[in-house]
Amino acid sequence: MDEPNRKAAARVRLVDVARAAGVSKTTVSDALNGAGRLPDATREHVRQVARRLGYRPNATARRLRAGRSRLLGLAAREFVEHPWFYTELAYFARLTAATTRAGMTHGYGVVLLPTTGPDDYWTDLPLDGVFVVDPVEGDPLVGDFLAAGVAVVSDRRAVAGTPWPWVDFDYGAALRGVLDHLEEGGARRVAAVGAPTTACYHRDSVQAYLDWNAERGRDPLLAQLDGPGFEPTLAAVESLLSDPEPPDALVVLVEISPSLLLDRIRKLGRSVPGDLLLVCATEDPTAPFTDPPVSTLSFLPVETADIAVGMLVDLIEGRGVAGGRLLQARFDVRASSDPRSVPGRAAGFPGRRPRSSSR
Protein backbone atom coordinates (compact mmCIF):
# COMPACT_ATOMS: atom_id res chain seq x y z
CA MET A 1 0.00 0.00 0.00
CA ASP A 2 1.46 3.39 -0.93
CA GLU A 3 1.89 6.23 1.59
CA PRO A 4 -1.29 8.24 0.75
CA ASN A 5 -3.43 5.08 1.06
CA ARG A 6 -1.82 4.14 4.37
CA LYS A 7 -2.64 7.60 5.73
CA ALA A 8 -6.25 7.31 4.56
CA ALA A 9 -6.61 3.84 6.08
CA ALA A 10 -5.21 5.01 9.41
CA ARG A 11 -7.59 7.96 9.75
CA VAL A 12 -9.97 7.51 12.68
CA ARG A 13 -13.63 7.80 11.70
CA LEU A 14 -16.67 8.98 13.61
CA VAL A 15 -17.95 5.40 13.77
CA ASP A 16 -14.68 4.28 15.37
CA VAL A 17 -15.15 6.80 18.18
CA ALA A 18 -18.77 5.69 18.62
CA ARG A 19 -17.76 2.02 18.95
CA ALA A 20 -14.97 2.77 21.41
CA ALA A 21 -17.18 5.04 23.51
CA GLY A 22 -20.15 2.67 23.41
CA VAL A 23 -22.54 5.30 22.06
CA SER A 24 -24.21 6.14 18.74
CA LYS A 25 -22.66 8.20 15.95
CA THR A 26 -25.25 10.90 16.61
CA THR A 27 -24.16 11.12 20.24
CA VAL A 28 -20.53 11.43 19.17
CA SER A 29 -21.39 14.16 16.68
CA ASP A 30 -23.43 16.09 19.26
CA ALA A 31 -20.73 15.73 21.91
CA LEU A 32 -17.94 16.97 19.67
CA ASN A 33 -19.95 19.81 18.15
CA GLY A 34 -21.53 21.06 21.37
CA ALA A 35 -24.99 20.16 20.11
CA GLY A 36 -27.89 18.13 21.48
CA ARG A 37 -28.95 17.56 25.07
CA LEU A 38 -26.34 15.27 26.55
CA PRO A 39 -25.25 14.76 30.16
CA ASP A 40 -21.96 16.51 30.83
CA ALA A 41 -20.39 13.19 31.80
CA THR A 42 -21.34 11.63 28.43
CA ARG A 43 -20.06 14.61 26.49
CA GLU A 44 -16.73 14.56 28.34
CA HIS A 45 -16.42 10.78 27.97
CA VAL A 46 -16.85 11.01 24.20
CA ARG A 47 -14.32 13.83 23.94
CA GLN A 48 -11.75 11.88 25.92
CA VAL A 49 -12.20 8.81 23.71
CA ALA A 50 -11.90 10.96 20.58
CA ARG A 51 -8.69 12.52 21.85
CA ARG A 52 -7.25 9.14 22.82
CA LEU A 53 -7.96 7.72 19.36
CA GLY A 54 -6.61 10.78 17.60
CA TYR A 55 -9.91 11.55 15.90
CA ARG A 56 -10.01 14.70 13.76
CA PRO A 57 -13.31 15.88 12.26
CA ASN A 58 -13.32 16.02 8.47
CA ALA A 59 -12.99 19.73 7.77
CA THR A 60 -14.33 19.46 4.24
CA ALA A 61 -17.48 17.68 5.38
CA ARG A 62 -18.09 20.23 8.10
CA ARG A 63 -17.64 23.03 5.61
CA LEU A 64 -20.15 21.43 3.23
CA ARG A 65 -22.70 21.02 6.02
CA ALA A 66 -22.26 24.55 7.29
CA GLY A 67 -22.02 26.28 3.91
CA ARG A 68 -18.91 28.35 4.68
CA SER A 69 -16.61 28.50 7.67
CA ARG A 70 -16.00 32.25 7.18
CA LEU A 71 -12.32 31.63 7.94
CA LEU A 72 -9.37 32.75 5.83
CA GLY A 73 -5.84 31.42 6.18
CA LEU A 74 -2.64 33.47 6.10
CA ALA A 75 0.67 31.73 5.44
CA ALA A 76 4.14 33.32 5.29
CA ARG A 77 6.51 31.09 3.35
CA GLU A 78 9.97 32.45 4.18
CA PHE A 79 12.38 30.08 5.93
CA VAL A 80 9.91 27.18 5.65
CA GLU A 81 12.56 24.85 7.03
CA HIS A 82 12.45 26.70 10.37
CA PRO A 83 9.48 26.65 12.82
CA TRP A 84 9.63 30.39 13.53
CA PHE A 85 7.13 33.10 14.47
CA TYR A 86 6.98 35.41 11.47
CA THR A 87 4.80 37.97 13.29
CA GLU A 88 7.90 38.97 15.29
CA LEU A 89 9.20 40.80 12.21
CA ALA A 90 7.74 44.22 11.35
CA TYR A 91 6.67 43.43 7.78
CA PHE A 92 4.76 40.29 8.72
CA ALA A 93 3.34 41.92 11.84
CA ARG A 94 1.83 44.71 9.74
CA LEU A 95 0.68 42.29 7.05
CA THR A 96 -0.99 40.06 9.67
CA ALA A 97 -2.75 42.98 11.34
CA ALA A 98 -3.92 44.35 7.98
CA THR A 99 -5.14 40.93 6.79
CA THR A 100 -7.06 40.40 10.03
CA ARG A 101 -8.61 43.86 9.84
CA ALA A 102 -9.59 43.41 6.18
CA GLY A 103 -11.04 39.97 6.92
CA MET A 104 -13.14 41.29 9.80
CA THR A 105 -14.40 44.13 7.60
CA HIS A 106 -15.81 41.49 5.25
CA GLY A 107 -17.12 39.31 8.10
CA TYR A 108 -14.31 36.72 8.06
CA GLY A 109 -11.86 35.57 10.72
CA VAL A 110 -8.21 34.93 9.91
CA VAL A 111 -6.17 31.84 10.90
CA LEU A 112 -2.36 32.12 10.95
CA LEU A 113 -0.76 29.03 9.45
CA PRO A 114 2.64 27.90 10.76
CA THR A 115 5.60 27.76 8.40
CA THR A 116 5.94 23.99 8.83
CA GLY A 117 3.55 21.10 9.50
CA PRO A 118 2.53 17.54 8.55
CA ASP A 119 1.87 16.78 4.90
CA ASP A 120 -1.92 16.71 5.33
CA TYR A 121 -2.12 19.49 7.90
CA TRP A 122 -3.07 22.35 5.61
CA THR A 123 -6.12 20.99 3.83
CA ASP A 124 -7.62 19.59 7.05
CA LEU A 125 -8.21 23.14 8.28
CA PRO A 126 -11.77 24.41 7.61
CA LEU A 127 -10.72 27.39 5.50
CA ASP A 128 -12.73 29.12 2.78
CA GLY A 129 -9.65 30.76 1.28
CA VAL A 130 -5.93 31.28 1.82
CA PHE A 131 -3.52 34.17 1.25
CA VAL A 132 -0.01 32.73 0.71
CA VAL A 133 2.76 35.32 1.11
CA ASP A 134 6.29 34.91 -0.27
CA PRO A 135 5.69 31.43 -1.71
CA VAL A 136 8.67 29.22 -2.38
CA GLU A 137 9.37 27.98 -5.89
CA GLY A 138 6.78 25.33 -6.80
CA ASP A 139 5.19 25.87 -3.39
CA PRO A 140 3.47 22.64 -2.24
CA LEU A 141 1.17 24.58 0.08
CA VAL A 142 -0.31 26.49 -2.84
CA GLY A 143 -0.64 23.27 -4.82
CA ASP A 144 -2.36 21.44 -1.96
CA PHE A 145 -5.01 24.11 -1.53
CA LEU A 146 -5.61 24.46 -5.26
CA ALA A 147 -6.05 20.68 -5.53
CA ALA A 148 -8.52 20.76 -2.63
CA GLY A 149 -10.58 23.47 -4.35
CA VAL A 150 -9.84 26.10 -1.69
CA ALA A 151 -9.65 29.68 -2.98
CA VAL A 152 -6.03 30.92 -3.11
CA VAL A 153 -4.44 34.31 -3.65
CA SER A 154 -0.65 34.44 -3.89
CA ASP A 155 1.93 35.87 -6.30
CA ARG A 156 1.73 35.42 -10.06
CA ARG A 157 4.37 32.68 -10.20
CA ALA A 158 2.70 30.54 -7.55
CA VAL A 159 -0.62 30.42 -9.42
CA ALA A 160 0.76 30.48 -12.98
CA GLY A 161 -1.33 28.41 -15.38
CA THR A 162 -4.42 28.61 -13.15
CA PRO A 163 -7.42 30.97 -13.22
CA TRP A 164 -6.70 32.18 -9.68
CA PRO A 165 -5.96 35.89 -9.13
CA TRP A 166 -2.66 37.19 -7.76
CA VAL A 167 -1.05 40.23 -6.16
CA ASP A 168 2.67 40.78 -6.68
CA PHE A 169 5.68 43.10 -7.00
CA ASP A 170 8.58 43.27 -9.41
CA TYR A 171 11.16 42.70 -6.67
CA GLY A 172 14.14 42.90 -9.00
CA ALA A 173 13.10 46.27 -10.42
CA ALA A 174 12.47 47.61 -6.92
CA LEU A 175 15.99 46.72 -5.80
CA ARG A 176 17.53 48.11 -8.96
CA GLY A 177 15.89 51.43 -8.16
CA VAL A 178 17.59 51.41 -4.76
CA LEU A 179 20.97 50.43 -6.21
CA ASP A 180 20.76 53.15 -8.88
CA HIS A 181 19.94 55.67 -6.15
CA LEU A 182 23.03 54.67 -4.18
CA GLU A 183 25.21 54.83 -7.28
CA GLU A 184 23.91 58.30 -8.05
CA GLY A 185 24.95 59.25 -4.52
CA GLY A 186 28.53 58.24 -5.25
CA ALA A 187 28.54 54.62 -4.01
CA ARG A 188 30.87 52.30 -5.93
CA ARG A 189 30.96 49.25 -3.64
CA VAL A 190 27.44 48.36 -2.51
CA ALA A 191 27.08 45.47 -0.07
CA ALA A 192 23.84 43.58 0.59
CA VAL A 193 22.38 41.29 3.23
CA GLY A 194 19.88 38.74 1.91
CA ALA A 195 18.65 35.23 2.58
CA PRO A 196 19.20 32.05 0.53
CA THR A 197 15.56 30.99 0.77
CA THR A 198 13.54 30.09 -2.31
CA ALA A 199 10.90 32.70 -1.44
CA CYS A 200 10.36 34.78 -4.58
CA TYR A 201 11.21 38.05 -2.82
CA HIS A 202 14.66 36.94 -1.74
CA ARG A 203 15.44 34.97 -4.89
CA ASP A 204 14.54 37.84 -7.23
CA SER A 205 16.16 40.55 -5.09
CA VAL A 206 19.46 38.71 -4.71
CA GLN A 207 19.57 37.92 -8.42
CA ALA A 208 18.93 41.57 -9.27
CA TYR A 209 21.79 42.59 -6.97
CA LEU A 210 24.17 40.12 -8.62
CA ASP A 211 23.13 41.17 -12.13
CA TRP A 212 23.44 44.88 -11.32
CA ASN A 213 27.03 44.41 -10.13
CA ALA A 214 27.92 42.18 -13.08
CA GLU A 215 26.69 44.83 -15.53
CA ARG A 216 29.17 47.28 -13.97
CA GLY A 217 32.05 44.83 -13.74
CA ARG A 218 32.01 44.95 -9.93
CA ASP A 219 32.44 42.14 -7.46
CA PRO A 220 29.36 41.63 -5.28
CA LEU A 221 29.71 41.84 -1.51
CA LEU A 222 26.80 39.69 -0.36
CA ALA A 223 26.00 38.06 2.97
CA GLN A 224 23.18 35.49 3.11
CA LEU A 225 21.46 34.43 6.33
CA ASP A 226 20.67 30.84 7.27
CA GLY A 227 17.63 31.84 9.33
CA PRO A 228 15.55 34.76 10.55
CA GLY A 229 16.43 37.05 13.43
CA PHE A 230 18.09 40.35 14.30
CA GLU A 231 21.33 38.98 15.71
CA PRO A 232 22.27 36.95 12.59
CA THR A 233 21.57 40.06 10.52
CA LEU A 234 23.77 42.26 12.70
CA ALA A 235 26.54 39.65 12.58
CA ALA A 236 26.32 39.61 8.78
CA VAL A 237 26.57 43.41 8.65
CA GLU A 238 29.62 43.32 10.93
CA SER A 239 31.26 40.76 8.64
CA LEU A 240 30.60 42.89 5.54
CA LEU A 241 31.93 46.07 7.11
CA SER A 242 35.08 44.21 8.24
CA ASP A 243 35.97 43.27 4.66
CA PRO A 244 39.49 44.35 3.58
CA GLU A 245 37.74 46.48 0.94
CA PRO A 246 34.76 47.69 2.96
CA PRO A 247 31.59 48.88 1.22
CA ASP A 248 30.58 52.50 0.89
CA ALA A 249 26.87 51.57 0.80
CA LEU A 250 24.72 48.85 2.34
CA VAL A 251 21.30 47.43 1.48
CA VAL A 252 19.67 45.19 4.09
CA LEU A 253 17.00 43.05 2.42
CA VAL A 254 15.88 41.26 5.60
CA GLU A 255 13.84 42.83 8.38
CA ILE A 256 15.97 44.62 10.96
CA SER A 257 15.56 47.24 13.68
CA PRO A 258 17.02 50.47 12.21
CA SER A 259 18.18 51.70 15.61
CA LEU A 260 19.98 48.43 16.40
CA LEU A 261 21.59 48.47 12.97
CA LEU A 262 22.82 52.06 13.31
CA ASP A 263 24.19 51.29 16.76
CA ARG A 264 26.18 48.30 15.45
CA ILE A 265 27.55 50.34 12.53
CA ARG A 266 28.71 53.11 14.90
CA LYS A 267 30.43 50.56 17.15
CA LEU A 268 32.39 49.44 14.11
CA GLY A 269 33.68 52.99 13.68
CA ARG A 270 31.59 53.84 10.63
CA SER A 271 29.25 56.82 10.25
CA VAL A 272 25.98 56.99 8.31
CA PRO A 273 25.80 58.54 5.76
CA GLY A 274 29.35 59.94 6.02
CA ASP A 275 31.19 56.63 5.53
CA LEU A 276 28.29 54.44 4.54
CA LEU A 277 25.05 55.05 2.67
CA LEU A 278 22.29 52.85 4.09
CA VAL A 279 18.92 51.51 2.88
CA CYS A 280 16.75 48.91 4.66
CA ALA A 281 13.80 46.90 3.37
CA THR A 282 11.75 47.22 6.53
CA GLU A 283 8.36 48.22 7.89
CA ASP A 284 9.79 49.23 11.26
CA PRO A 285 7.90 52.42 12.20
CA THR A 286 10.97 53.93 13.91
CA ALA A 287 12.93 54.34 10.64
CA PRO A 288 11.93 58.01 10.07
CA PHE A 289 12.88 58.92 13.66
CA THR A 290 16.36 57.42 14.09
CA ASP A 291 19.55 59.50 13.91
CA PRO A 292 19.93 59.75 11.00
CA PRO A 293 16.50 58.78 9.64
CA VAL A 294 16.86 55.55 7.65
CA SER A 295 15.86 55.19 4.00
CA THR A 296 13.42 52.32 3.53
CA LEU A 297 12.07 50.12 0.78
CA SER A 298 8.46 49.14 1.51
CA PHE A 299 6.42 46.38 -0.09
CA LEU A 300 3.16 47.87 1.16
CA PRO A 301 1.81 45.23 3.56
CA VAL A 302 -1.43 47.11 4.28
CA GLU A 303 -2.31 47.71 0.64
CA THR A 304 -1.31 44.15 -0.28
CA ALA A 305 -3.49 42.65 2.45
CA ASP A 306 -6.51 44.75 1.50
CA ILE A 307 -6.28 43.70 -2.14
CA ALA A 308 -5.63 40.02 -1.38
CA VAL A 309 -8.52 39.71 1.09
CA GLY A 310 -10.86 41.51 -1.29
CA MET A 311 -9.92 39.04 -4.03
CA LEU A 312 -10.47 36.05 -1.73
CA VAL A 313 -13.86 37.24 -0.55
CA ASP A 314 -14.99 37.88 -4.14
CA LEU A 315 -13.93 34.35 -5.09
CA ILE A 316 -15.57 32.73 -2.07
CA GLU A 317 -18.84 34.62 -2.51
CA GLY A 318 -19.06 33.84 -6.22
CA ARG A 319 -18.30 37.23 -7.71
CA GLY A 320 -15.13 36.05 -9.44
CA VAL A 321 -11.89 37.92 -10.02
CA ALA A 322 -10.00 38.23 -13.31
CA GLY A 323 -6.23 38.59 -13.57
CA GLY A 324 -4.01 40.08 -10.91
CA ARG A 325 -2.45 43.24 -9.52
CA LEU A 326 1.19 44.24 -9.95
CA LEU A 327 1.97 46.78 -7.24
CA GLN A 328 4.88 49.20 -7.03
CA ALA A 329 7.16 49.21 -3.99
CA ARG A 330 7.65 52.53 -2.21
CA PHE A 331 11.17 53.86 -1.72
CA ASP A 332 11.39 56.54 0.98
CA VAL A 333 14.72 58.37 0.69
CA ARG A 334 15.92 59.77 4.01
CA ALA A 335 19.20 61.09 5.38
CA SER A 336 20.88 57.66 5.74
CA SER A 337 21.28 57.39 1.96
CA ASP A 338 21.25 61.09 1.05
CA PRO A 339 24.81 62.41 0.61
CA ARG A 340 23.49 65.98 0.56
CA SER A 341 23.37 65.71 4.35
CA VAL A 342 27.17 65.30 4.42
CA PRO A 343 29.45 68.08 3.08
CA GLY A 344 31.47 66.89 0.12
CA ARG A 345 29.22 64.00 -0.88
CA ALA A 346 26.42 65.89 -2.60
CA ALA A 347 27.92 66.32 -6.06
CA GLY A 348 25.73 65.01 -8.84
CA PHE A 349 23.03 63.65 -6.57
CA PRO A 350 19.54 64.36 -7.96
CA GLY A 351 17.81 63.78 -4.61
CA ARG A 352 14.56 62.03 -5.47
CA ARG A 353 12.30 61.39 -2.46
CA PRO A 354 10.05 59.45 -1.89
CA ARG A 355 9.46 57.49 -5.09
CA SER A 356 8.08 54.31 -6.56
CA SER A 357 10.78 51.69 -7.02
CA SER A 358 9.24 49.32 -9.56
CA ARG A 359 9.48 50.16 -13.22
XYZ file of C-alpha atoms in Angstrom:
359
model
C 0.000 0.000 0.000
C 1.461 3.393 -0.935
C 1.893 6.229 1.586
C -1.291 8.235 0.751
C -3.435 5.075 1.060
C -1.823 4.136 4.371
C -2.641 7.599 5.729
C -6.247 7.310 4.558
C -6.609 3.844 6.075
C -5.206 5.011 9.411
C -7.593 7.955 9.753
C -9.966 7.508 12.682
C -13.634 7.800 11.705
C -16.675 8.979 13.612
C -17.953 5.398 13.770
C -14.677 4.275 15.371
C -15.150 6.797 18.178
C -18.766 5.693 18.620
C -17.764 2.023 18.950
C -14.969 2.768 21.414
C -17.180 5.045 23.513
C -20.150 2.668 23.412
C -22.541 5.301 22.055
C -24.210 6.136 18.739
C -22.657 8.204 15.952
C -25.254 10.903 16.606
C -24.161 11.123 20.237
C -20.526 11.427 19.174
C -21.395 14.162 16.680
C -23.425 16.093 19.259
C -20.727 15.726 21.915
C -17.937 16.974 19.665
C -19.949 19.814 18.149
C -21.528 21.060 21.368
C -24.986 20.164 20.106
C -27.886 18.131 21.478
C -28.949 17.558 25.071
C -26.345 15.271 26.547
C -25.254 14.759 30.160
C -21.961 16.513 30.831
C -20.395 13.185 31.804
C -21.339 11.632 28.434
C -20.059 14.612 26.492
C -16.729 14.562 28.343
C -16.418 10.777 27.966
C -16.847 11.015 24.195
C -14.322 13.835 23.937
C -11.752 11.878 25.922
C -12.204 8.815 23.711
C -11.895 10.961 20.579
C -8.687 12.519 21.849
C -7.249 9.136 22.822
C -7.958 7.716 19.360
C -6.609 10.780 17.600
C -9.915 11.554 15.898
C -10.012 14.704 13.756
C -13.308 15.884 12.257
C -13.321 16.020 8.468
C -12.992 19.726 7.775
C -14.328 19.458 4.240
C -17.478 17.679 5.380
C -18.087 20.230 8.103
C -17.645 23.035 5.607
C -20.146 21.430 3.228
C -22.697 21.025 6.018
C -22.258 24.548 7.292
C -22.025 26.284 3.911
C -18.907 28.349 4.682
C -16.611 28.497 7.666
C -15.996 32.247 7.179
C -12.325 31.626 7.944
C -9.373 32.750 5.829
C -5.836 31.417 6.176
C -2.640 33.470 6.101
C 0.673 31.726 5.439
C 4.138 33.320 5.292
C 6.511 31.091 3.345
C 9.973 32.450 4.179
C 12.383 30.078 5.932
C 9.914 27.182 5.653
C 12.559 24.846 7.029
C 12.446 26.701 10.370
C 9.483 26.646 12.820
C 9.627 30.388 13.530
C 7.131 33.097 14.467
C 6.979 35.405 11.473
C 4.804 37.970 13.289
C 7.902 38.967 15.292
C 9.199 40.803 12.209
C 7.743 44.220 11.354
C 6.672 43.427 7.776
C 4.764 40.289 8.719
C 3.339 41.924 11.841
C 1.834 44.714 9.745
C 0.683 42.285 7.053
C -0.986 40.058 9.668
C -2.751 42.978 11.337
C -3.916 44.345 7.982
C -5.139 40.930 6.791
C -7.061 40.401 10.034
C -8.605 43.859 9.837
C -9.587 43.406 6.179
C -11.044 39.965 6.922
C -13.140 41.295 9.804
C -14.404 44.131 7.600
C -15.809 41.487 5.254
C -17.120 39.315 8.102
C -14.312 36.716 8.056
C -11.860 35.571 10.720
C -8.205 34.925 9.911
C -6.172 31.844 10.905
C -2.362 32.124 10.954
C -0.755 29.033 9.454
C 2.641 27.900 10.755
C 5.597 27.757 8.399
C 5.938 23.995 8.828
C 3.554 21.102 9.499
C 2.530 17.543 8.548
C 1.871 16.785 4.898
C -1.924 16.712 5.334
C -2.120 19.492 7.897
C -3.068 22.346 5.607
C -6.123 20.991 3.829
C -7.623 19.593 7.047
C -8.212 23.136 8.277
C -11.766 24.408 7.610
C -10.720 27.393 5.501
C -12.729 29.119 2.784
C -9.649 30.763 1.279
C -5.926 31.282 1.816
C -3.516 34.170 1.246
C -0.012 32.731 0.705
C 2.757 35.325 1.107
C 6.288 34.914 -0.275
C 5.690 31.426 -1.713
C 8.671 29.225 -2.377
C 9.368 27.982 -5.886
C 6.778 25.330 -6.795
C 5.193 25.865 -3.386
C 3.466 22.635 -2.237
C 1.167 24.578 0.077
C -0.307 26.495 -2.841
C -0.635 23.267 -4.822
C -2.363 21.443 -1.958
C -5.009 24.112 -1.534
C -5.612 24.462 -5.260
C -6.049 20.677 -5.533
C -8.515 20.765 -2.627
C -10.578 23.465 -4.345
C -9.844 26.098 -1.687
C -9.653 29.675 -2.981
C -6.035 30.916 -3.107
C -4.438 34.307 -3.649
C -0.649 34.437 -3.886
C 1.926 35.872 -6.301
C 1.727 35.424 -10.059
C 4.368 32.678 -10.204
C 2.704 30.542 -7.548
C -0.621 30.418 -9.423
C 0.764 30.478 -12.978
C -1.330 28.409 -15.376
C -4.422 28.612 -13.154
C -7.424 30.974 -13.224
C -6.704 32.181 -9.681
C -5.956 35.894 -9.131
C -2.660 37.190 -7.762
C -1.048 40.228 -6.156
C 2.666 40.784 -6.675
C 5.677 43.100 -6.997
C 8.584 43.272 -9.406
C 11.164 42.701 -6.666
C 14.141 42.899 -9.002
C 13.098 46.272 -10.419
C 12.471 47.608 -6.918
C 15.995 46.719 -5.799
C 17.527 48.107 -8.960
C 15.889 51.432 -8.161
C 17.595 51.410 -4.760
C 20.973 50.430 -6.213
C 20.760 53.152 -8.880
C 19.940 55.675 -6.153
C 23.030 54.667 -4.180
C 25.208 54.834 -7.281
C 23.907 58.304 -8.055
C 24.953 59.254 -4.522
C 28.532 58.235 -5.250
C 28.543 54.624 -4.015
C 30.866 52.297 -5.925
C 30.956 49.254 -3.636
C 27.440 48.362 -2.509
C 27.075 45.470 -0.066
C 23.842 43.578 0.586
C 22.383 41.287 3.233
C 19.878 38.740 1.906
C 18.648 35.232 2.581
C 19.203 32.048 0.532
C 15.556 30.987 0.766
C 13.536 30.086 -2.312
C 10.899 32.702 -1.445
C 10.358 34.775 -4.578
C 11.206 38.051 -2.824
C 14.659 36.936 -1.742
C 15.436 34.971 -4.887
C 14.543 37.842 -7.234
C 16.157 40.553 -5.086
C 19.463 38.711 -4.707
C 19.568 37.918 -8.423
C 18.928 41.573 -9.272
C 21.789 42.595 -6.965
C 24.172 40.122 -8.616
C 23.128 41.174 -12.133
C 23.441 44.883 -11.318
C 27.026 44.414 -10.131
C 27.922 42.179 -13.082
C 26.692 44.834 -15.527
C 29.170 47.278 -13.968
C 32.047 44.828 -13.737
C 32.012 44.952 -9.928
C 32.440 42.136 -7.460
C 29.358 41.635 -5.283
C 29.713 41.839 -1.511
C 26.804 39.690 -0.362
C 25.997 38.060 2.975
C 23.175 35.494 3.108
C 21.464 34.432 6.333
C 20.673 30.843 7.266
C 17.628 31.838 9.330
C 15.551 34.764 10.548
C 16.429 37.046 13.435
C 18.093 40.355 14.296
C 21.335 38.979 15.712
C 22.274 36.946 12.593
C 21.567 40.060 10.522
C 23.769 42.259 12.701
C 26.536 39.654 12.582
C 26.318 39.610 8.779
C 26.572 43.406 8.652
C 29.619 43.320 10.927
C 31.257 40.765 8.636
C 30.599 42.886 5.536
C 31.935 46.071 7.111
C 35.081 44.214 8.236
C 35.970 43.273 4.661
C 39.491 44.355 3.582
C 37.735 46.478 0.942
C 34.757 47.692 2.964
C 31.589 48.875 1.222
C 30.581 52.504 0.886
C 26.865 51.573 0.798
C 24.724 48.853 2.338
C 21.297 47.432 1.476
C 19.666 45.187 4.092
C 16.998 43.045 2.420
C 15.880 41.259 5.596
C 13.837 42.833 8.384
C 15.972 44.621 10.964
C 15.563 47.240 13.680
C 17.023 50.468 12.210
C 18.181 51.703 15.614
C 19.979 48.428 16.400
C 21.592 48.465 12.973
C 22.816 52.057 13.307
C 24.192 51.291 16.755
C 26.177 48.304 15.448
C 27.553 50.339 12.528
C 28.712 53.108 14.901
C 30.431 50.559 17.150
C 32.392 49.436 14.106
C 33.683 52.988 13.678
C 31.589 53.840 10.626
C 29.254 56.816 10.254
C 25.981 56.993 8.306
C 25.796 58.540 5.760
C 29.350 59.942 6.016
C 31.191 56.634 5.533
C 28.295 54.435 4.539
C 25.046 55.052 2.666
C 22.288 52.850 4.093
C 18.918 51.506 2.879
C 16.749 48.912 4.658
C 13.801 46.898 3.367
C 11.753 47.218 6.529
C 8.358 48.216 7.894
C 9.793 49.228 11.264
C 7.898 52.423 12.202
C 10.968 53.931 13.907
C 12.927 54.336 10.645
C 11.932 58.006 10.071
C 12.879 58.924 13.658
C 16.360 57.423 14.091
C 19.546 59.501 13.913
C 19.930 59.754 11.003
C 16.502 58.776 9.640
C 16.863 55.546 7.651
C 15.860 55.192 3.999
C 13.418 52.315 3.533
C 12.066 50.120 0.776
C 8.464 49.136 1.507
C 6.423 46.384 -0.092
C 3.159 47.875 1.162
C 1.810 45.232 3.557
C -1.433 47.106 4.284
C -2.308 47.708 0.641
C -1.308 44.146 -0.283
C -3.490 42.646 2.449
C -6.511 44.754 1.505
C -6.278 43.699 -2.141
C -5.630 40.018 -1.381
C -8.519 39.708 1.094
C -10.863 41.509 -1.290
C -9.923 39.043 -4.031
C -10.466 36.045 -1.731
C -13.860 37.239 -0.554
C -14.987 37.883 -4.140
C -13.926 34.346 -5.087
C -15.573 32.725 -2.074
C -18.837 34.619 -2.515
C -19.059 33.839 -6.221
C -18.302 37.227 -7.711
C -15.132 36.046 -9.441
C -11.891 37.916 -10.025
C -10.002 38.229 -13.306
C -6.228 38.592 -13.573
C -4.009 40.078 -10.907
C -2.451 43.241 -9.517
C 1.185 44.238 -9.950
C 1.970 46.785 -7.235
C 4.883 49.203 -7.026
C 7.156 49.207 -3.994
C 7.648 52.525 -2.208
C 11.168 53.862 -1.719
C 11.389 56.544 0.976
C 14.716 58.373 0.690
C 15.922 59.766 4.008
C 19.197 61.087 5.384
C 20.876 57.660 5.737
C 21.279 57.390 1.956
C 21.252 61.093 1.054
C 24.807 62.408 0.606
C 23.494 65.979 0.564
C 23.370 65.714 4.352
C 27.168 65.300 4.425
C 29.449 68.076 3.077
C 31.467 66.892 0.119
C 29.224 63.999 -0.877
C 26.423 65.894 -2.601
C 27.919 66.317 -6.059
C 25.726 65.013 -8.835
C 23.030 63.653 -6.572
C 19.536 64.358 -7.957
C 17.811 63.779 -4.611
C 14.560 62.032 -5.467
C 12.300 61.394 -2.459
C 10.052 59.452 -1.892
C 9.455 57.492 -5.090
C 8.077 54.306 -6.555
C 10.778 51.685 -7.016
C 9.237 49.316 -9.560
C 9.476 50.162 -13.217
